[in-house]
């Protein structure tokens, strides 16, 4: 463990005295514990564990304090993970991530939650809040042609699948495309790593490797070292909205419950009639060994959401160049559509996100048991409820509050008709069998399916 004083890098390098005072008062107030936990998660990057409580227990004596200096603030850390330092100095990328956490936690605490500007029960206001958080983090500064590929996939994947994500990222980088992921390890790191090589070969020195996370997941999936733009969103729903509004294309690699949640969120939105004309290339891709995985996902989507949902994506197996070509071709259609409709390239204002997909879902035992999972539901409502079900499973797997709830009251119960429960059981059992639920150790299901 290491003690250190850290001066800022990035957006907090130069601050007015008023801004310094705001940070100091906020840093010692109600947002401090949240900042401390997110900061420890960032400093723990590289640890081979997604056991949130083990990380927090191991570094229970970790402390972080804000201090004043002439041009801004500095941070004092005590008992920090030694892996964040080289010869006593904090690694530059980790330092940038640490101050990005401070920037976003303070901004969300003061400007979003602590002001009267945003009514977070109103869909339009929620979208405005997402926009302002991204703008404050300078994610929207880029004003060039559409080129941002959002990559989703599991943090717990094997070597073959991880190497495949790197090859796809490399092909994207060769085509001058930039990458945005959930910022963690596995399928979130691989595409960025591959893109750096593709960019280097094309002599692109300003490649963007954007990581979007939220406080509940950051400890289990801390930012990987390639991320050069990090943003912390307030909750999973706003994180997902940020992904889809910034994306010009979406690539989905093999994953577990979190990836299924993202897929269902995306398809639920695209199934809304208001988005029927929205071009957004969606590519499911993996190595030949992932053919069964995507076949099962495809069957599950067809059986629960119908062929309309299946028509919104393509599956490419074992062919990274073809996956990248499909993405590149689709982005050209996105550019033409945005140009014709006079919509922004860097934030998709015209995409309609139904309120069911924006409203935060707290996965308690009662809330999970109330979810309706029936074949006779409209497809958009079925997608919303399935998304919530997978969100609860993610919470029970890796989020501290969810783990505590499971230990106190046992597994979450999901209720639905027999056909849907059978499909869900087959999919989740495959995730467990393929070790997609947990990085290491034996997996104990946090859910129980009741037909």
Coordinates of C-alpha atoms in Angstrom, one line a residue:
X1 CA 0.0 0.0 0.0
X2 CA 1.2 3.5 -0.8
X3 CA 0.6 7.0 0.5
X4 CA 0.9 9.9 -2.0
X5 CA -0.1 13.4 -2.9
X6 CA -1.4 13.8 -6.4
X7 CA -1.8 16.9 -8.5
X8 CA -4.5 16.9 -11.1
X9 CA -4.3 16.0 -14.8
X10 CA -7.0 16.7 -17.4
X11 CA -10.0 18.9 -16.9
X12 CA -9.2 19.9 -13.3
X13 CA -5.7 21.2 -13.9
X14 CA -6.7 24.9 -13.8
X15 CA -9.6 26.0 -11.5
X16 CA -10.9 29.3 -10.2
X17 CA -10.9 29.9 -6.4
X18 CA -14.7 29.6 -6.5
X19 CA -14.5 26.2 -8.2
X20 CA -11.9 25.0 -5.7
X21 CA -14.2 26.0 -2.8
X22 CA -17.1 24.1 -4.4
X23 CA -14.9 21.0 -4.8
X24 CA -13.7 21.2 -1.3
X25 CA -17.2 21.6 0.2
X26 CA -18.6 18.9 -2.0
X27 CA -15.7 16.5 -1.4
X28 CA -16.2 16.5 2.3
X29 CA -20.0 16.4 2.1
X30 CA -22.6 13.7 1.2
X31 CA -20.8 12.7 -2.0
X32 CA -17.5 11.8 -0.2
X33 CA -18.2 8.2 0.4
X34 CA -19.3 7.6 -3.2
X35 CA -16.1 9.4 -4.4
X36 CA -13.9 7.3 -2.1
X37 CA -15.3 4.1 -3.4
X38 CA -15.1 5.1 -7.1
X39 CA -11.5 6.3 -6.5
X40 CA -10.5 3.0 -4.9
X41 CA -12.1 1.2 -7.9
X42 CA -9.9 3.2 -10.3
X43 CA -6.8 2.6 -8.3
X44 CA -7.5 -1.1 -8.2
X45 CA -7.5 -1.4 -12.0
X46 CA -5.7 -4.5 -13.1
X47 CA -6.6 -6.7 -10.1
X48 CA -7.9 -10.0 -11.3
X49 CA -11.1 -9.9 -9.3
X50 CA -14.7 -8.8 -9.8
X51 CA -15.5 -9.5 -6.1
X52 CA -16.4 -5.9 -5.0
X53 CA -16.4 -6.6 -1.3
X54 CA -13.1 -8.4 -1.4
X55 CA -11.5 -5.3 -3.0
X56 CA -13.1 -3.0 -0.4
X57 CA -12.2 -5.3 2.5
X58 CA -8.6 -5.6 1.3
X59 CA -8.3 -1.8 1.2
X60 CA -10.6 -0.9 4.1
X61 CA -8.0 1.6 5.4
X62 CA -7.8 3.5 2.1
X63 CA -8.4 7.2 2.5
X64 CA -8.5 10.1 0.1
X65 CA -8.7 13.8 0.9
X66 CA -9.1 17.0 -1.2
X67 CA -6.6 19.8 -0.5
X68 CA -6.1 23.3 -1.9
X69 CA -3.2 24.6 -3.9
X70 CA -2.6 27.8 -5.8
X71 CA -4.1 26.8 -9.1
X72 CA -6.7 24.2 -8.0
X73 CA -6.9 21.1 -5.8
X74 CA -4.7 18.2 -5.0
X75 CA -5.5 14.8 -3.7
X76 CA -3.9 13.0 -0.7
X77 CA -4.3 9.3 -0.7
X78 CA -3.3 6.8 2.1
X79 CA -3.1 3.1 1.9
X80 CA -3.7 3.0 -1.9
X81 CA -3.1 -0.1 -4.0
X82 CA 0.6 -0.3 -4.9
X83 CA -0.3 -1.5 -8.4
X84 CA -1.4 2.1 -9.2
X85 CA 2.2 3.4 -8.8
X86 CA 5.6 3.0 -10.5
X87 CA 8.6 3.8 -8.3
X88 CA 6.4 5.8 -6.0
X89 CA 4.7 7.9 -8.7
X90 CA 1.1 7.3 -9.8
X91 CA 0.7 6.0 -13.3
X92 CA -0.4 8.8 -15.5
X93 CA -3.4 7.1 -17.0
X94 CA -4.7 6.1 -13.5
X95 CA -4.2 9.7 -12.4
X96 CA -6.3 11.0 -15.3
X97 CA -9.0 8.5 -14.4
X98 CA -8.9 9.5 -10.7
X99 CA -9.6 13.1 -11.5
X100 CA -12.2 12.2 -14.1
X101 CA -14.0 10.4 -11.2
X102 CA -13.7 13.5 -9.1
X103 CA -15.0 15.8 -11.9
X104 CA -18.0 13.6 -12.7
X105 CA -19.0 12.8 -9.1
X106 CA -18.9 16.5 -8.1
X107 CA -20.7 17.6 -11.3
X108 CA -23.5 15.0 -10.9
X109 CA -23.8 15.7 -7.2
X110 CA -24.0 19.5 -7.6
X111 CA -25.3 20.3 -11.2
X112 CA -27.6 17.4 -11.8
X113 CA -28.9 16.0 -8.5
X114 CA -28.4 19.2 -6.4
X115 CA -30.0 21.7 -8.7
X116 CA -33.5 22.5 -10.0
X117 CA -32.4 22.4 -13.6
X118 CA -33.3 18.8 -14.3
X119 CA -36.5 17.0 -13.5
X120 CA -35.3 13.4 -13.5
X121 CA -38.8 12.0 -13.7
X122 CA -39.3 13.7 -17.1
X123 CA -37.9 11.8 -20.2
X124 CA -36.8 15.0 -22.0
X125 CA -35.1 16.3 -18.9
X126 CA -33.3 13.0 -18.4
X127 CA -31.9 13.2 -21.9
X128 CA -30.8 16.8 -21.2
X129 CA -29.0 15.6 -18.1
X130 CA -27.2 12.8 -20.0
X131 CA -26.1 15.4 -22.6
X132 CA -24.8 17.8 -19.9
X133 CA -22.8 15.1 -18.1
X134 CA -21.2 14.0 -21.4
X135 CA -20.5 17.6 -22.4
X136 CA -18.9 18.4 -19.1
X137 CA -16.7 15.4 -19.5
X138 CA -15.8 16.7 -23.0
X139 CA -17.0 13.5 -24.7
X140 CA -18.9 15.6 -27.2
X141 CA -16.0 17.9 -28.2
X142 CA -15.3 15.9 -31.3
X143 CA -16.9 17.5 -34.3
X144 CA -15.7 15.3 -37.2
X145 CA -17.5 12.6 -39.3
X146 CA -19.4 9.9 -37.5
X147 CA -16.8 7.3 -36.4
X148 CA -17.6 6.0 -32.9
X149 CA -18.2 2.3 -32.5
X150 CA -19.7 1.2 -29.1
X151 CA -18.5 -2.3 -28.2
X152 CA -20.3 -4.4 -25.7
X153 CA -19.4 -7.8 -24.3
X154 CA -18.5 -9.6 -21.1
X155 CA -15.7 -8.9 -18.6
X156 CA -15.4 -12.6 -18.0
X157 CA -14.4 -14.2 -21.3
X158 CA -11.8 -16.7 -22.3
X159 CA -8.5 -16.1 -24.2
X160 CA -9.9 -17.1 -27.6
X161 CA -12.8 -14.6 -27.4
X162 CA -10.6 -11.9 -26.0
X163 CA -8.1 -12.3 -28.8
X164 CA -11.0 -12.1 -31.3
X165 CA -12.2 -8.8 -29.8
X166 CA -8.6 -7.4 -30.3
X167 CA -8.7 -8.5 -34.0
X168 CA -12.0 -6.7 -34.5
X169 CA -10.7 -3.6 -32.8
X170 CA -7.7 -3.7 -35.0
X171 CA -9.9 -3.8 -38.1
X172 CA -11.9 -0.9 -36.8
X173 CA -8.7 1.1 -36.1
X174 CA -7.4 0.4 -39.7
X175 CA -10.7 2.1 -40.9
X176 CA -10.0 5.2 -38.7
X177 CA -12.9 4.3 -36.4
X178 CA -12.8 5.1 -32.7
X179 CA -14.0 2.8 -29.8
X180 CA -16.3 3.3 -26.8
X181 CA -16.9 0.5 -24.3
X182 CA -18.0 0.0 -20.7
X183 CA -14.3 0.7 -19.9
X184 CA -13.5 -2.6 -17.9
X185 CA -11.5 -5.7 -18.8
X186 CA -12.3 -8.6 -21.2
X187 CA -14.4 -7.6 -24.2
X188 CA -14.3 -3.9 -23.1
X189 CA -10.5 -3.8 -23.2
X190 CA -9.8 -6.0 -26.2
X191 CA -11.3 -3.8 -28.9
X192 CA -9.5 -0.7 -27.5
X193 CA -6.2 -2.6 -27.5
X194 CA -6.6 -3.8 -31.1
X195 CA -7.7 -0.3 -32.2
X196 CA -4.5 1.3 -30.9
X197 CA -2.5 -0.9 -33.3
X198 CA -4.8 -0.1 -36.2
X199 CA -4.5 3.6 -35.4
X200 CA -0.8 3.4 -35.1
X201 CA -0.4 1.8 -38.5
X202 CA -2.6 4.5 -40.0
X203 CA -0.6 7.2 -38.1
X204 CA -3.6 8.3 -36.2
X205 CA -2.3 9.9 -33.0
X206 CA -5.6 11.2 -31.5
X207 CA -7.6 8.0 -31.3
X208 CA -10.5 8.1 -28.9
X209 CA -10.9 5.2 -26.4
X210 CA -14.0 6.2 -24.4
X211 CA -15.1 4.4 -21.3
X212 CA -18.6 4.9 -19.9
X213 CA -19.3 3.5 -16.4
X214 CA -21.4 4.1 -13.3
X215 CA -20.8 3.9 -9.6
X216 CA -22.5 0.5 -9.1
X217 CA -20.3 -1.4 -11.5
X218 CA -17.0 0.5 -11.5
X219 CA -15.4 -1.6 -8.7
X220 CA -16.2 -4.9 -10.5
X221 CA -15.1 -3.5 -13.9
X222 CA -12.5 -0.8 -13.2
X223 CA -11.3 1.3 -16.1
X224 CA -8.7 -0.5 -18.2
X225 CA -5.5 1.5 -18.9
X226 CA -6.2 2.2 -22.6
X227 CA -9.2 4.4 -21.8
X228 CA -8.2 8.0 -22.5
X229 CA -11.7 9.6 -22.0
X230 CA -13.6 8.3 -18.9
X231 CA -17.1 9.4 -17.8
X232 CA -19.1 8.3 -14.8
X233 CA -22.8 8.3 -15.3
X234 CA -25.2 8.4 -12.3
X235 CA -26.9 5.0 -12.9
X236 CA -27.1 2.1 -15.4
X237 CA -30.1 3.6 -17.3
X238 CA -28.2 6.9 -18.0
X239 CA -25.1 5.0 -18.9
X240 CA -27.1 2.9 -21.5
X241 CA -28.7 6.1 -22.9
X242 CA -25.2 7.7 -23.2
X243 CA -24.0 4.6 -25.1
X244 CA -26.8 4.7 -27.7
X245 CA -27.0 8.4 -28.2
X246 CA -23.2 8.6 -28.8
X247 CA -23.0 5.5 -31.0
X248 CA -22.7 5.5 -34.7
X249 CA -22.6 1.7 -34.7
X250 CA -22.7 -1.0 -32.0
X251 CA -20.7 -4.3 -32.0
X252 CA -21.7 -7.0 -29.5
X253 CA -19.2 -9.6 -28.4
X254 CA -20.0 -12.7 -26.3
X255 CA -20.8 -11.9 -22.7
X256 CA -23.1 -12.7 -19.8
X257 CA -26.0 -11.2 -18.1
X258 CA -24.8 -7.6 -18.5
X259 CA -24.4 -8.0 -22.2
X260 CA -27.9 -9.5 -22.5
X261 CA -29.2 -6.5 -20.6
X262 CA -27.5 -4.2 -23.1
X263 CA -28.9 -6.1 -26.1
X264 CA -32.4 -6.1 -24.7
X265 CA -32.2 -2.4 -23.9
X266 CA -31.0 -1.6 -27.5
X267 CA -33.6 -3.8 -29.2
X268 CA -36.4 -2.5 -27.1
X269 CA -35.6 1.0 -28.2
X270 CA -35.2 0.1 -31.9
X271 CA -38.5 -1.7 -31.8
X272 CA -40.3 1.6 -31.0
X273 CA -42.2 2.7 -34.1
X274 CA -40.7 6.2 -33.7
X275 CA -37.3 4.7 -34.4
X276 CA -38.3 2.6 -37.4
X277 CA -36.2 4.8 -39.8
X278 CA -33.2 5.2 -37.6
X279 CA -30.2 3.5 -39.2
X280 CA -27.9 2.0 -36.5
X281 CA -25.7 -0.9 -37.6
X282 CA -25.7 -3.6 -34.9
X283 CA -23.2 -6.5 -35.4
X284 CA -23.1 -9.6 -33.2
X285 CA -19.7 -11.1 -33.7
X286 CA -17.3 -13.7 -32.1
X287 CA -14.9 -16.5 -33.0
X288 CA -16.2 -19.8 -34.4
X289 CA -16.5 -21.1 -30.8
X290 CA -19.1 -18.4 -30.1
X291 CA -21.4 -19.6 -32.9
X292 CA -23.5 -21.6 -30.4
X293 CA -23.6 -18.6 -28.0
X294 CA -25.0 -16.2 -30.6
X295 CA -27.3 -18.9 -32.0
X296 CA -28.8 -19.2 -28.5
X297 CA -29.1 -15.4 -28.1
X298 CA -30.7 -15.2 -31.5
X299 CA -33.3 -17.9 -30.7
X300 CA -34.1 -16.3 -27.4
X301 CA -34.7 -12.9 -29.0
X302 CA -36.8 -14.5 -31.8
X303 CA -38.9 -16.4 -29.2
X304 CA -39.5 -13.4 -26.9
X305 CA -39.4 -10.3 -29.1
X306 CA -40.1 -11.7 -32.5
X307 CA -38.6 -11.4 -36.0
X308 CA -38.8 -7.6 -36.0
X309 CA -36.1 -7.6 -33.3
X310 CA -34.0 -10.1 -35.2
X311 CA -34.1 -7.9 -38.3
X312 CA -32.2 -5.1 -36.4
X313 CA -28.9 -6.9 -36.2
X314 CA -26.5 -9.1 -38.2
X315 CA -24.4 -12.0 -36.9
X316 CA -20.8 -12.3 -38.2
X317 CA -18.9 -15.4 -37.0
X318 CA -15.1 -15.8 -37.2
X319 CA -14.5 -12.9 -39.7
X320 CA -13.1 -9.7 -38.1
X321 CA -12.6 -7.8 -41.4
X322 CA -16.2 -8.5 -42.5
X323 CA -17.5 -7.3 -39.1
X324 CA -15.6 -4.1 -39.5
X325 CA -16.7 -3.7 -43.1
X326 CA -20.4 -4.1 -42.0
X327 CA -19.8 -1.4 -39.4
X328 CA -18.1 1.0 -41.8
X329 CA -20.8 0.6 -44.4
X330 CA -23.5 1.1 -41.8
X331 CA -21.9 4.3 -40.4
X332 CA -22.1 5.9 -43.9
X333 CA -25.9 5.4 -43.7
X334 CA -25.9 7.0 -40.3
X335 CA -24.0 10.0 -41.5
X336 CA -26.4 10.5 -44.5
X337 CA -29.5 10.2 -42.2
X338 CA -28.1 12.6 -39.6
X339 CA -27.1 15.1 -42.4
X340 CA -30.6 14.8 -44.0
X341 CA -32.4 15.2 -40.7
X342 CA -30.0 18.0 -39.5
X343 CA -29.3 15.9 -36.3
X344 CA -26.0 16.2 -34.5
X345 CA -23.2 13.7 -35.3
X346 CA -22.0 13.6 -31.7
X347 CA -25.3 13.1 -29.9
X348 CA -28.4 11.4 -31.4
X349 CA -31.2 13.7 -30.3
X350 CA -33.8 12.2 -32.7
X351 CA -33.6 8.7 -31.2
X352 CA -36.7 8.2 -29.0
X353 CA -36.1 6.3 -25.8
X354 CA -39.3 5.2 -24.1
X355 CA -39.8 6.2 -20.5
X356 CA -39.7 2.5 -19.4
X357 CA -36.1 2.4 -20.5
X358 CA -35.1 5.7 -18.8
X359 CA -36.6 5.1 -15.4
X360 CA -34.1 3.8 -12.9
X361 CA -34.8 0.2 -11.7
X362 CA -33.8 -0.7 -8.2
X363 CA -33.4 -4.5 -8.2
X364 CA -34.9 -5.4 -4.8
X365 CA -36.5 -8.8 -4.1
X366 CA -40.0 -7.2 -4.4
X367 CA -39.2 -5.4 -7.6
X368 CA -37.8 -8.5 -9.3
X369 CA -40.7 -10.6 -8.2
X370 CA -43.2 -8.0 -9.7
X371 CA -41.7 -8.1 -13.2
X372 CA -44.1 -9.5 -15.7
X373 CA -42.5 -12.0 -18.1
X374 CA -45.3 -13.2 -20.3
X375 CA -45.5 -14.0 -24.1
X376 CA -48.7 -12.0 -24.5
X377 CA -46.9 -8.7 -23.5
X378 CA -46.2 -6.1 -26.3
X379 CA -42.6 -6.6 -27.5
X380 CA -41.3 -3.3 -26.2
X381 CA -42.7 -4.0 -22.7
X382 CA -41.3 -7.5 -22.8
X383 CA -37.9 -6.1 -23.7
X384 CA -38.1 -3.5 -20.9
X385 CA -38.9 -6.2 -18.3
X386 CA -36.3 -8.6 -19.6
X387 CA -33.8 -5.8 -19.4
X388 CA -34.7 -5.2 -15.8
X389 CA -34.5 -8.9 -15.0
X390 CA -30.9 -9.1 -16.3
X391 CA -30.1 -5.8 -14.6
X392 CA -31.1 -7.5 -11.3
X393 CA -29.0 -10.5 -12.0
X394 CA -26.0 -8.3 -12.7
X395 CA -26.6 -6.6 -9.4
X396 CA -26.8 -9.9 -7.6
X397 CA -23.6 -11.1 -9.3
X398 CA -21.2 -8.1 -8.9
X399 CA -22.8 -5.0 -7.3
X400 CA -22.3 -4.6 -3.5
X401 CA -25.9 -3.8 -2.7
X402 CA -27.2 -6.7 -4.8
X403 CA -24.8 -9.1 -3.2
X404 CA -25.8 -8.0 0.3
X405 CA -29.5 -8.4 -0.6
X406 CA -28.9 -11.9 -1.8
X407 CA -27.0 -12.9 1.4
X408 CA -29.7 -11.4 3.6
X409 CA -32.8 -12.8 1.8
X410 CA -31.7 -15.4 -0.6
X411 CA -31.9 -15.4 -4.5
X412 CA -34.1 -13.0 -6.4
X413 CA -37.3 -14.7 -7.8
X414 CA -38.4 -14.1 -11.3
X415 CA -42.0 -15.0 -12.3
X416 CA -43.4 -15.6 -15.7
X417 CA -45.2 -18.1 -18.0
X418 CA -43.6 -21.5 -18.5
X419 CA -42.4 -20.9 -22.0
X420 CA -40.5 -17.7 -21.1
X421 CA -39.1 -19.2 -18.0
X422 CA -37.8 -22.2 -20.0
X423 CA -36.1 -19.9 -22.5
X424 CA -34.6 -17.8 -19.7
X425 CA -33.4 -20.9 -17.9
X426 CA -31.7 -22.3 -21.0
X427 CA -29.9 -19.0 -21.6
X428 CA -28.8 -18.4 -18.1
X429 CA -27.7 -22.0 -17.6
X430 CA -25.5 -21.6 -20.7
X431 CA -23.9 -18.5 -19.3
X432 CA -23.1 -20.4 -16.1
X433 CA -21.8 -23.4 -17.9
X434 CA -19.6 -21.2 -20.1
X435 CA -18.3 -19.3 -17.0
X436 CA -19.7 -16.0 -18.2
X437 CA -21.1 -14.9 -14.8
X438 CA -17.9 -14.5 -12.7
X439 CA -14.2 -14.0 -13.3
X440 CA -13.0 -16.7 -10.9
X441 CA -14.4 -19.2 -8.4
X442 CA -17.6 -21.2 -8.3
X443 CA -20.7 -19.3 -9.3
X444 CA -23.8 -19.5 -7.1
X445 CA -26.9 -18.3 -8.9
X446 CA -28.4 -15.1 -7.4
X447 CA -31.8 -15.9 -9.1
X448 CA -34.6 -18.4 -9.0
X449 CA -37.0 -18.9 -11.9
X450 CA -40.7 -19.6 -11.0
X451 CA -43.2 -20.6 -13.7

